[in-house]
Coordinates of C-alpha atoms in Angstrom, one line a residue:
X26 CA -21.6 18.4 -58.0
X27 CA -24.4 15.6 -58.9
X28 CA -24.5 12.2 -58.1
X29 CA -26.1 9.6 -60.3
X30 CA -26.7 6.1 -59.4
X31 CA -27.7 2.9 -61.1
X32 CA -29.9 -0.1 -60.1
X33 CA -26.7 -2.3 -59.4
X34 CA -25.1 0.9 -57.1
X35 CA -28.8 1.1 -55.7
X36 CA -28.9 -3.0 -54.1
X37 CA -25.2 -2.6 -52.9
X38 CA -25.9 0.1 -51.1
X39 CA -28.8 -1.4 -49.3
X40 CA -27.2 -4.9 -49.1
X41 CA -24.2 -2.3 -47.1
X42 CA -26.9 -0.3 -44.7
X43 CA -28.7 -4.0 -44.2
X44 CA -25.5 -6.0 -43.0
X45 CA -24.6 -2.7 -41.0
X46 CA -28.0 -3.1 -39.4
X47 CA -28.0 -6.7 -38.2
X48 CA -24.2 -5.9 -36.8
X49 CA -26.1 -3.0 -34.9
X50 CA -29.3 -5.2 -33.8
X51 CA -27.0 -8.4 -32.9
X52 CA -24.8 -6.6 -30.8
X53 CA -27.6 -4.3 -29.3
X54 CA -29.8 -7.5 -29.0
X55 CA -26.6 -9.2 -26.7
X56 CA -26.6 -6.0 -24.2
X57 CA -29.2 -7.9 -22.2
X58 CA -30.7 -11.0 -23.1
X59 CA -33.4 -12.9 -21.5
X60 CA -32.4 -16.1 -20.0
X61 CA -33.7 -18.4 -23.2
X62 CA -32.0 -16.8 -26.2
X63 CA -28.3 -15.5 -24.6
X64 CA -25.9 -14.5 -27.9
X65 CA -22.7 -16.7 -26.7
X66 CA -20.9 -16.6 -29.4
X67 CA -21.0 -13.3 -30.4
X68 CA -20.8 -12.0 -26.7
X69 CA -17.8 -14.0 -25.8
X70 CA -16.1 -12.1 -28.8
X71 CA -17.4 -9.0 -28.0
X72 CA -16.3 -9.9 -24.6
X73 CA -13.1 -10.8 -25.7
X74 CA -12.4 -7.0 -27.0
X75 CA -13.7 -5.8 -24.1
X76 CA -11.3 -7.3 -21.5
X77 CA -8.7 -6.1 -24.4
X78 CA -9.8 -2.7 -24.2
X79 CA -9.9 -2.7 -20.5
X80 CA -5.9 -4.1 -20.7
X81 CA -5.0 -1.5 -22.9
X82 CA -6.7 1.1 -20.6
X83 CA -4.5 -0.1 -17.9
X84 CA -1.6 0.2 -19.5
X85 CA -2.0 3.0 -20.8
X86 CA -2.8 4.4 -17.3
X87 CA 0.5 2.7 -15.8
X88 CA 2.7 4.4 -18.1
X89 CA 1.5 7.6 -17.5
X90 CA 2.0 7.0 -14.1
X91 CA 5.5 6.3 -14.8
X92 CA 5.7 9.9 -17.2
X93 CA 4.4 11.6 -13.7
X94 CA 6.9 10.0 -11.5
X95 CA 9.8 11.1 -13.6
X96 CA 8.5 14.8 -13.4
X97 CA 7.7 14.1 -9.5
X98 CA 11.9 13.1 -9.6
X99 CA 12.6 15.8 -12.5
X100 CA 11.3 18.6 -9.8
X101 CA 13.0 16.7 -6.8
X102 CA 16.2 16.7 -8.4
X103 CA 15.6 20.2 -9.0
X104 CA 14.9 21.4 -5.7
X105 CA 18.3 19.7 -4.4
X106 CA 20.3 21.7 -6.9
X107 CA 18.3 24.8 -5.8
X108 CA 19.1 23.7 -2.0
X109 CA 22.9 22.7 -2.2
X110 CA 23.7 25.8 -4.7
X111 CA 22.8 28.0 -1.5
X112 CA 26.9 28.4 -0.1
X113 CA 24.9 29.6 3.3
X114 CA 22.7 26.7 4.5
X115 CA 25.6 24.3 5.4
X116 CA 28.4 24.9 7.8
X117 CA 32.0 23.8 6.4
X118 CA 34.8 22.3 7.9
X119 CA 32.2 20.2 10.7
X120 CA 34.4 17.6 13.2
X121 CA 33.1 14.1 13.8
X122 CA 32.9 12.7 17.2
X123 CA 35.1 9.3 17.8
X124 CA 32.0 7.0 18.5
X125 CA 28.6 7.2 17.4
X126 CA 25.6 5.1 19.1
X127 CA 22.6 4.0 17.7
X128 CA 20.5 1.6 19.5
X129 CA 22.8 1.4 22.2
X130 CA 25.3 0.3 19.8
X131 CA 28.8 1.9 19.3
X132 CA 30.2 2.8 15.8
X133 CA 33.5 3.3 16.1
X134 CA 34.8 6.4 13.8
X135 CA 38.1 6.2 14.7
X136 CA 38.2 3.1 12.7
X137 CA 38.8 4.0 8.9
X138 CA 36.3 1.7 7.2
X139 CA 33.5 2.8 9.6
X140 CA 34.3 6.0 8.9
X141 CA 34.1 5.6 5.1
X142 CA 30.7 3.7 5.2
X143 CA 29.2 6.5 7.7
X144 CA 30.7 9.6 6.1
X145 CA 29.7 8.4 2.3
X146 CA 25.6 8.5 3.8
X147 CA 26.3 11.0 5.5
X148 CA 27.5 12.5 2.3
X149 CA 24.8 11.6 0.4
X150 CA 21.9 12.1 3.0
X151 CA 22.5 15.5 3.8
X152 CA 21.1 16.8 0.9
X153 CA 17.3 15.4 1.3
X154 CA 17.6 17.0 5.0
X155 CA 15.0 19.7 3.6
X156 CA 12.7 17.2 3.2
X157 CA 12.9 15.1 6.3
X158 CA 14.0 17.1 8.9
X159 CA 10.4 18.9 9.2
X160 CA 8.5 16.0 9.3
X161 CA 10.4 15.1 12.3
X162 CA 8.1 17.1 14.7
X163 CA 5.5 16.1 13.3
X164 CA 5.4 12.2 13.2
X165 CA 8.6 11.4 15.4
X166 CA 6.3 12.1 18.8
X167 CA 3.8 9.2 17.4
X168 CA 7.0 6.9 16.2
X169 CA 8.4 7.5 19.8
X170 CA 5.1 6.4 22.2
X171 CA 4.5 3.0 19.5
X172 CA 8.1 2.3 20.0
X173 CA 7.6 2.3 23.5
X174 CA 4.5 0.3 23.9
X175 CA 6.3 -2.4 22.1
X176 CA 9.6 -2.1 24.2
X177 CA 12.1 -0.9 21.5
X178 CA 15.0 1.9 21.7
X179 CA 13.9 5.2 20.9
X180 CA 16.4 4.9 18.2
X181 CA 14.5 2.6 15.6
X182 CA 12.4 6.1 14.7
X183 CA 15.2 6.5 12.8
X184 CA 14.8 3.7 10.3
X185 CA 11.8 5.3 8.7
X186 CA 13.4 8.3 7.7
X187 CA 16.1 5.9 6.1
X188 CA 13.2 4.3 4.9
X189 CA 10.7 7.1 3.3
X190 CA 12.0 10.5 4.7
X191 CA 8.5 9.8 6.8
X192 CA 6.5 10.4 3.8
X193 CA 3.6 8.6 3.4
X194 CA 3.1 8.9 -0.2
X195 CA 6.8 7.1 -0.7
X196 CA 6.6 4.7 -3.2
X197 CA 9.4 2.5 -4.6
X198 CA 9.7 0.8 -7.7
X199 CA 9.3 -2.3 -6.6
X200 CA 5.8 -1.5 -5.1
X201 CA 7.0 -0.7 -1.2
X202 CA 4.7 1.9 0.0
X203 CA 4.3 4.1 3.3
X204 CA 6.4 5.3 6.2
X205 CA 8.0 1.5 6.5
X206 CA 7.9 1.0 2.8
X207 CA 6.2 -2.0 3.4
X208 CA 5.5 -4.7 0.1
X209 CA 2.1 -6.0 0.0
X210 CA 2.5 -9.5 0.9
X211 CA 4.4 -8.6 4.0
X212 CA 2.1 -6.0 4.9
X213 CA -0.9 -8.5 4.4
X214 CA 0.5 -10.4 7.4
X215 CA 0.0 -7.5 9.7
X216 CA -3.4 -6.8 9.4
X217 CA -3.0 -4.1 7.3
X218 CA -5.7 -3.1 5.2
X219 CA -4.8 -2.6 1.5
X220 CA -7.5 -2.5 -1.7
X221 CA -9.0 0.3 -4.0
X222 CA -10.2 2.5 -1.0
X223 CA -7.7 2.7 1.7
X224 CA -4.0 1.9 2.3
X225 CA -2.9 1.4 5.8
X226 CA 0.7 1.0 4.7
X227 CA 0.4 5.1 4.5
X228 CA -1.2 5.2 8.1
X229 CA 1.8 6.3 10.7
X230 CA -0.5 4.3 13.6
X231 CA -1.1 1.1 11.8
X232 CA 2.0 0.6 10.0
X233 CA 4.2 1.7 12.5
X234 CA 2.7 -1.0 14.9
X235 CA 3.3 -3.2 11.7
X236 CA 7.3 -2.5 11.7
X237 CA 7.3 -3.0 15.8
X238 CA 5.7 -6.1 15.3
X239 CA 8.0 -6.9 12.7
X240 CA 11.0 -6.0 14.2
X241 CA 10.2 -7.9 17.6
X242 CA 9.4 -10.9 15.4
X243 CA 12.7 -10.5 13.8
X244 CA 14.9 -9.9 17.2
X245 CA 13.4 -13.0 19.0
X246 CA 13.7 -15.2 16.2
X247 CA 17.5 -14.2 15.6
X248 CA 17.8 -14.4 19.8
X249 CA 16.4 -18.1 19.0
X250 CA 19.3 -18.1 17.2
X251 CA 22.1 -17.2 19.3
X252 CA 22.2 -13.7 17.3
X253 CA 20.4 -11.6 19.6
X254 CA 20.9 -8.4 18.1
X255 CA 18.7 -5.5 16.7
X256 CA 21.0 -4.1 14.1
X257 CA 20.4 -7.7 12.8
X258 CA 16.7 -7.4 12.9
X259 CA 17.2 -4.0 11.2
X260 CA 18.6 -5.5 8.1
X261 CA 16.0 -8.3 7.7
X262 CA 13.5 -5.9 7.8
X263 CA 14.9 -4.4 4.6
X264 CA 16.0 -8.0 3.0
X265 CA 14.1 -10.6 5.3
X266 CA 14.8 -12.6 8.1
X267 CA 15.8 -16.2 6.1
X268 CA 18.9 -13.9 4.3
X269 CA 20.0 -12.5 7.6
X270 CA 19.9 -16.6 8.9
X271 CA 21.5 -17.9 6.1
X272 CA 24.5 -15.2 6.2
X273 CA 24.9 -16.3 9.9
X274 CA 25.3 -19.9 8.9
X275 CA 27.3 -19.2 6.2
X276 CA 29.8 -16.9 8.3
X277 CA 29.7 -18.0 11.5
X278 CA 29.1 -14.7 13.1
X279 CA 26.2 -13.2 15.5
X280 CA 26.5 -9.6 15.2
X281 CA 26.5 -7.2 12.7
X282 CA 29.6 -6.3 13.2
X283 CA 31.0 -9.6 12.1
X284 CA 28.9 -10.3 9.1
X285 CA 28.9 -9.3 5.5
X286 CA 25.5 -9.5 4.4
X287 CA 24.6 -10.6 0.8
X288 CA 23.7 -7.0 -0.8
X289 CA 25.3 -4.1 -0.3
X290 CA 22.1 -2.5 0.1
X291 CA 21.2 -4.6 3.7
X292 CA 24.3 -3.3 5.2
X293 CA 24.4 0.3 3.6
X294 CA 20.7 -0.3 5.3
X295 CA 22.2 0.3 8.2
X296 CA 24.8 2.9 8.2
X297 CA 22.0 5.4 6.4
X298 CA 20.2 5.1 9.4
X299 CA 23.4 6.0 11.6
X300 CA 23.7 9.0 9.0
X301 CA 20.0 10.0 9.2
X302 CA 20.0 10.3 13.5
X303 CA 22.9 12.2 13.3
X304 CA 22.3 15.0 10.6
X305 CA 18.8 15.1 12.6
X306 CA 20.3 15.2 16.2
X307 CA 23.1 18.2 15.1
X308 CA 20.9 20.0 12.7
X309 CA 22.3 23.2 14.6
X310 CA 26.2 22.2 13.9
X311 CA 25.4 21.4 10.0
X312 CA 23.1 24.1 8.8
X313 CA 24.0 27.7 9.4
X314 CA 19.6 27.8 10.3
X315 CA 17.2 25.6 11.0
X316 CA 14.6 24.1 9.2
X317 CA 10.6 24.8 9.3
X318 CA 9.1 22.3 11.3
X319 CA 5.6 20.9 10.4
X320 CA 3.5 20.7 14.4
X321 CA 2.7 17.4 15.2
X322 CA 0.0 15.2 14.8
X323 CA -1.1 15.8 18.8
X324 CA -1.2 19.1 18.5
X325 CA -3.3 19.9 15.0
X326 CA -5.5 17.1 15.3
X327 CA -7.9 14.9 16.8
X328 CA -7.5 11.1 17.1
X329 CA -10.5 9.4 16.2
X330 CA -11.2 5.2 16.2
X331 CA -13.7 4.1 13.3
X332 CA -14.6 0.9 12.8
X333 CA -17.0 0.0 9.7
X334 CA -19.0 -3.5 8.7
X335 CA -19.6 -2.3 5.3
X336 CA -18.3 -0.3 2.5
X337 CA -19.4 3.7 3.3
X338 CA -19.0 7.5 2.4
X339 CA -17.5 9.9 5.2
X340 CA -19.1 12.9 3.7
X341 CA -21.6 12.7 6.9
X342 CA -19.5 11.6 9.1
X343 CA -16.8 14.1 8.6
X344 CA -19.7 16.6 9.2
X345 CA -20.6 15.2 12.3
X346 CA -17.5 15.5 13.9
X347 CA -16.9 19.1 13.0
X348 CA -15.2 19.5 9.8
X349 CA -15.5 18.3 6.4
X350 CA -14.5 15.4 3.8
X351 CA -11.6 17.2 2.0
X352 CA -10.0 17.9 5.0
X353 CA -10.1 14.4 6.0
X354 CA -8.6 12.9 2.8
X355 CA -5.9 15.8 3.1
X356 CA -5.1 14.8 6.9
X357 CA -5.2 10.6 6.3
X358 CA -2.9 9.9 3.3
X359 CA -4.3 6.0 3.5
X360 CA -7.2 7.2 2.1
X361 CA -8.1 7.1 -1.7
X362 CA -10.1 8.7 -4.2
X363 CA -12.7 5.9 -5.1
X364 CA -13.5 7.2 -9.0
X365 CA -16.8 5.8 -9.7
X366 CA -17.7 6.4 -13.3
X367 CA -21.1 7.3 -14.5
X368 CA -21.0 6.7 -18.2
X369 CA -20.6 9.4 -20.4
X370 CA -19.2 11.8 -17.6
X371 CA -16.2 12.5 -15.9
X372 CA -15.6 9.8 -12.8
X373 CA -17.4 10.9 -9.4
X374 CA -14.5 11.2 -6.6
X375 CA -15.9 9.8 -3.5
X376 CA -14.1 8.8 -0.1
X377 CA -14.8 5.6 0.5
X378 CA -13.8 3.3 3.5
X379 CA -13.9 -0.5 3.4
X380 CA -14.7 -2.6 6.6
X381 CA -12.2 -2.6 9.4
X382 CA -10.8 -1.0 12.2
X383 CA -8.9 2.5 11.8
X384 CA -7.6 5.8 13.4
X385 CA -8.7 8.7 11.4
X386 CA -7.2 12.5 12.2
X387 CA -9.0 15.5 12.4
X388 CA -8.8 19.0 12.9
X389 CA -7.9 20.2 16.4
X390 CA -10.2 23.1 16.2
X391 CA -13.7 20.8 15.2
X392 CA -16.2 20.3 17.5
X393 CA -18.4 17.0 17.0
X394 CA -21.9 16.5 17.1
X395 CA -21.4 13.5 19.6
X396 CA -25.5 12.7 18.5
X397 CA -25.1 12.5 15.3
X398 CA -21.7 10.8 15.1
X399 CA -23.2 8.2 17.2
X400 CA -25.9 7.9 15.0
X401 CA -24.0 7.2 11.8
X402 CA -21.1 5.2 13.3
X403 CA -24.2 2.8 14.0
X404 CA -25.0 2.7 10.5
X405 CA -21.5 1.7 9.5
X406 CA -21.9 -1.5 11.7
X407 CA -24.4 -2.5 9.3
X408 CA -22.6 -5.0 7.1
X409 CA -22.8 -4.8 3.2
X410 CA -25.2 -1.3 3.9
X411 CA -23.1 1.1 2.7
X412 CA -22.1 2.8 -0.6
X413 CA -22.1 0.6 -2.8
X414 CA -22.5 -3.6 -2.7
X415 CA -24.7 -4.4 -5.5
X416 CA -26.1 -3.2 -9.2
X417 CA -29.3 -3.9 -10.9
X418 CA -29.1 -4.8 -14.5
X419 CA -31.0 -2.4 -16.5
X420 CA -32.3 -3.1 -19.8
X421 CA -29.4 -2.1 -22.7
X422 CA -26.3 -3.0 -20.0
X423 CA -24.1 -4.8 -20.8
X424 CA -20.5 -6.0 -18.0
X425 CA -18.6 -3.5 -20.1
X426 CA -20.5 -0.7 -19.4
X427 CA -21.7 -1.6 -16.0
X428 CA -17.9 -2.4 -15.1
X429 CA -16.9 0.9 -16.5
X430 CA -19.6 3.0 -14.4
X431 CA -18.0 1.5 -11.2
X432 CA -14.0 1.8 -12.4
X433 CA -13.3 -1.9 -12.4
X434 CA -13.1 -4.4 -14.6
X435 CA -15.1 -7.1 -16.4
X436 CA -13.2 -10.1 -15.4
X437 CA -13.3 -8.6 -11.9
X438 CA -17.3 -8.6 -11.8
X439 CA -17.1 -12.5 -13.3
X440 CA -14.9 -13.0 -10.6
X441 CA -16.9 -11.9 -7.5
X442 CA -20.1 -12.7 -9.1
X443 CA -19.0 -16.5 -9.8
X444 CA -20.1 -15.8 -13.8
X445 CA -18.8 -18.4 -16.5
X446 CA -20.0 -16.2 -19.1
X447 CA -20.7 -12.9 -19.5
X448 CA -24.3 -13.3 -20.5
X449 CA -26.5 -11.4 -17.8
X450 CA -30.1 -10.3 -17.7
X451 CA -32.3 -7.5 -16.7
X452 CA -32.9 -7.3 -13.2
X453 CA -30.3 -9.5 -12.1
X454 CA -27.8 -8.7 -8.9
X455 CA -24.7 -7.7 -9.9
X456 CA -22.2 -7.5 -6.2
X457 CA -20.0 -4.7 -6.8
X458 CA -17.8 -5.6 -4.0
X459 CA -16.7 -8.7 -3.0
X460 CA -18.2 -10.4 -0.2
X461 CA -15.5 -11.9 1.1
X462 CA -13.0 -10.2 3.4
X463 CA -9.6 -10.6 4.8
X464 CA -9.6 -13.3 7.6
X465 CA -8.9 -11.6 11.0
X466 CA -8.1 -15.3 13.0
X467 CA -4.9 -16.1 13.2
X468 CA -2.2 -18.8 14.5
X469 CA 1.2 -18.4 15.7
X470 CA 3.3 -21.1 14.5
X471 CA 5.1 -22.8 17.6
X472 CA 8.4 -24.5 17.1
X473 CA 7.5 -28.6 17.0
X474 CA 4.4 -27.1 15.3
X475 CA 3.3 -28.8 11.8
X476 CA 0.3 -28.3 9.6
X477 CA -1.5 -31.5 10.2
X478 CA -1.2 -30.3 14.3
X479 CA -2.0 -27.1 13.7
X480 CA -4.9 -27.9 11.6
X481 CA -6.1 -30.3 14.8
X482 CA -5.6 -27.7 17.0
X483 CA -8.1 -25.4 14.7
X484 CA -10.7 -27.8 13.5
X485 CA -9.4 -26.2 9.9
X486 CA -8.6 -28.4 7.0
X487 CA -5.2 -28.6 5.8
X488 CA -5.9 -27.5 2.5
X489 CA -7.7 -24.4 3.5
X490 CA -4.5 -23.6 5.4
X491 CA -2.5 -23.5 2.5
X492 CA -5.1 -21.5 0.2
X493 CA -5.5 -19.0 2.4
X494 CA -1.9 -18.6 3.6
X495 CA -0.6 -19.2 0.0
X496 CA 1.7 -21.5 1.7
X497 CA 4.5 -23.2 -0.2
X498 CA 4.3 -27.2 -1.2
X499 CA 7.0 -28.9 -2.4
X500 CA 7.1 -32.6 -3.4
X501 CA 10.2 -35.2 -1.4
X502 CA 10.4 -38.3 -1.3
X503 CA 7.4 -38.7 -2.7
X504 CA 5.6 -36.8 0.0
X505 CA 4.0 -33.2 0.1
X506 CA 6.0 -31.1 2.8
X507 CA 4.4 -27.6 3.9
X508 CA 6.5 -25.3 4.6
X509 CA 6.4 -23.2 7.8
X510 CA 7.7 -21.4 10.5
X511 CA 8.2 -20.6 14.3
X512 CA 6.7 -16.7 14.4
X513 CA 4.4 -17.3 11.3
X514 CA 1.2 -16.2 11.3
X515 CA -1.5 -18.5 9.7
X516 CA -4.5 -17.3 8.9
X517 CA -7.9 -19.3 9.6

């Protein structure tokens, strides 16, 4: 087929290639700019898309996260059907004892309601026994010696099976995570470490420490209170302490016993625990054979204390002490994949660990290299020295693509960077990580305490308090009124 074209055809066709090469240049000619000609107005549209496109990236990844949980439930639901359709793994016809303790506290089956509440979870919890009943050997001995350290009955190991079926990959909906399902700003009060490399919330040693400290918190407030009862705490450490209080106040009574709580869900809280202990403790009576057990964390691994200034890789350091960085991840479910992309290619998966204090497992069988374990554990108490903390501008970058390469986001790098526009240079410092951390100091509010004495106690302004606390003002009689509490930790 031939083509002819006339003079007019000709122009428009250059005029079309012309306007398609000062688009080109302009936006090229933005990517980096010296500091004396920056492209603001384009950029900032540019920009504009750009934190649009990142949004929609998010999204995107969110629901498909949601598409892999239903299959995750889809295959769970699955393998229950599989379980209970097998006539031969639980006994029929099994007889309940009159009185069943938990915490040193009797639950008297005789009594018709308390047998309905028990024998429903019961009910309803015997058929997730495959999953939790072989991670009892395995994390119950580390459950058992925390517990102790922090004085609390034996019994309370039961609440994380109620709460997670001691898996530290549970995840709710509402964003609890871990052993003690713990929600972020809960967990941010007990020195928990939680960002895009680790997740101490998954960590049996740190957040089980965390739900003791909790608890104890809980148990001498309520005490305070003329409620001194642990089944108490139990249920504000799945609704919180001020609805426990306020159901006191409203009722009048002290113990569980003679409550109703608010939601069903606090006091079904509760009798699933009861249910949990007891399929657990009569295994034998219930299933016509016992289950696999996983061995425990003493006897498969190694305990290990790290503690890190900086951001760092543990590919060396896993080497060091004998084994290597897969099995590391696979043994410590609070660490992440950090996905560093690298432009065009698929992301880099690295193992990553932010500053702070941990316990890492590792194979029983691995002999160190105490040398060079020393020698790199040195390194890591080198602040900001470590995998990543800052990025050179190159010429033809731009925040997109720079923010791309290292899996965040452009309004992130403004953020840590304290950029009002997006206009950047070649050869400038980008950090990649904020500087800032987490403050460690802390104060425990006193009763009689108020912020204005705290903050003379400190030498701390006021308003600092309240920024880094995220504490509460509210406005009476025309004065600002803080509010705090006896037990609360305030941060400094």
């Amino acid at each position: 087929m031939s083509h002819s074209l006339n003079a007019d055809g000709f122009f428009f066709s250059m005029k079309k290639y012309y306007l398609i090469f000062l688009i080109v240049a302009a936006t090229a000619g933005c990517m980096t700019v010296n500091k004396q000609e920056p492209c603001l107005d384009l950029r900032h549209e540019i920009m504009i898309y750009q934190d649009q496109i990142d949004s929609l990236r998010h999204m995107n990844f969110a629901y498909q996260m949601c598409v892999d949980s239903l299959y995750s439930e889809m295959s769970a639901l699955q393998d229950s059907i599989a379980f209970l359709s097998s006539a031969t793994r639980i006994k029929n016809h099994l007889d309940f004892p009159d009185t069943l303790y938990y915490a040193g506290y009797a639950f008297d089956l005789t009594n018709e309601r308390i047998f309905q509440k028990f024998h429903y979870w019961y009910l309803a919890e015997l058929k997730f026994a495959y999953k939790y009943i072989p991670r009892t050997t395995k994390y119950f001995p580390v459950i058992e010696n925390i517990l102790t350290e922090n004085g609390l009955d034996d019994d309370i190991k039961y609440l994380a099976v109620a709460e997670s079926y001691l898996s530290p990959l549970a995840h709710s909906s509402a964003g609890a995570t871990g052993f003690w399902q713990f929600m972020k700003s809960t967990a941010k009060y007990y020195d928990i470490e939680m960002n895009q490399f680790v997740d101490q919330r998954r960590d049996i040693f740190a957040s089980t420490r965390a739900a003791c400290e909790y608890l104890n918190w809980s148990l001498k407030a309520l005490t305070n209170k003329g409620a001194p009862d642990i089944l108490l705490a139990i249920c504000a450490f799945n609704s919180g302490l001020s609805n426990i209080t306020r159901v006191i106040n409203e009722q009048g009574g002290t113990d569980f016993f003679s409550l109703i709580q608010r939601k069903a869900e606090t006091d079904d809280y509760v009798w699933r625990t009861l249910a949990v202990k007891y399929i657990i403790e009569n295994e034998n009576k219930i299933f016509t054979k016992p289950f696999k057990k996983e061995p425990s964390i003493y006897e498969s691994c190694r305990i290990v204390p790290l503690v890190l200034e900086g951001h760092y890789k543990l590919d060396a350091w896993a080497q060091a002490q004998g084994t290597v960085i897969r099995e590391v991840w696979e043994l410590n479910p609070w660490l992440k994949i950090y996905k560093r992309n690298n432009y065009t290619h698929s992301p880099v998966n690295d193992v990553v660990v932010s500053p702070g204090e941990f316990t890492v497992l590792v194979p029983k069988g691995s002999v160190p290299n105490a040398g060079e374990v020393a020698r790199i554990e040195q390194q890591f108490k080198e602040e900001n020295n470590g995998y990543f903390t800052e990025h050179v501008v190159k010429s033809g970058e731009n925040l997109w693509i720079i923010a791309s390469r290292y899996h965040t986001s452009v309004s992130h790098l403004m953020s840590i960077n304290g950029l009002k526009s997006a206009t950047i240079y070649p050869g400038q410092k980008l950090n990649l990580i904020s500087l800032k951390t987490n403050p460690k100091k802390y104060y425990l509010v006193k009763k009689g305490d108020t912020l204005s004495s705290i903050s003379s106690k400190l030498g701390v302004a006021n308003q600092k308090l309240i920024q880094t606390n995220n504490l509460k003002v509210k406005r009476s009689n025309g004065r600002n009124i803080v509010l705090i509490y006896p037990g609360q930790k305030l941060y400094y």
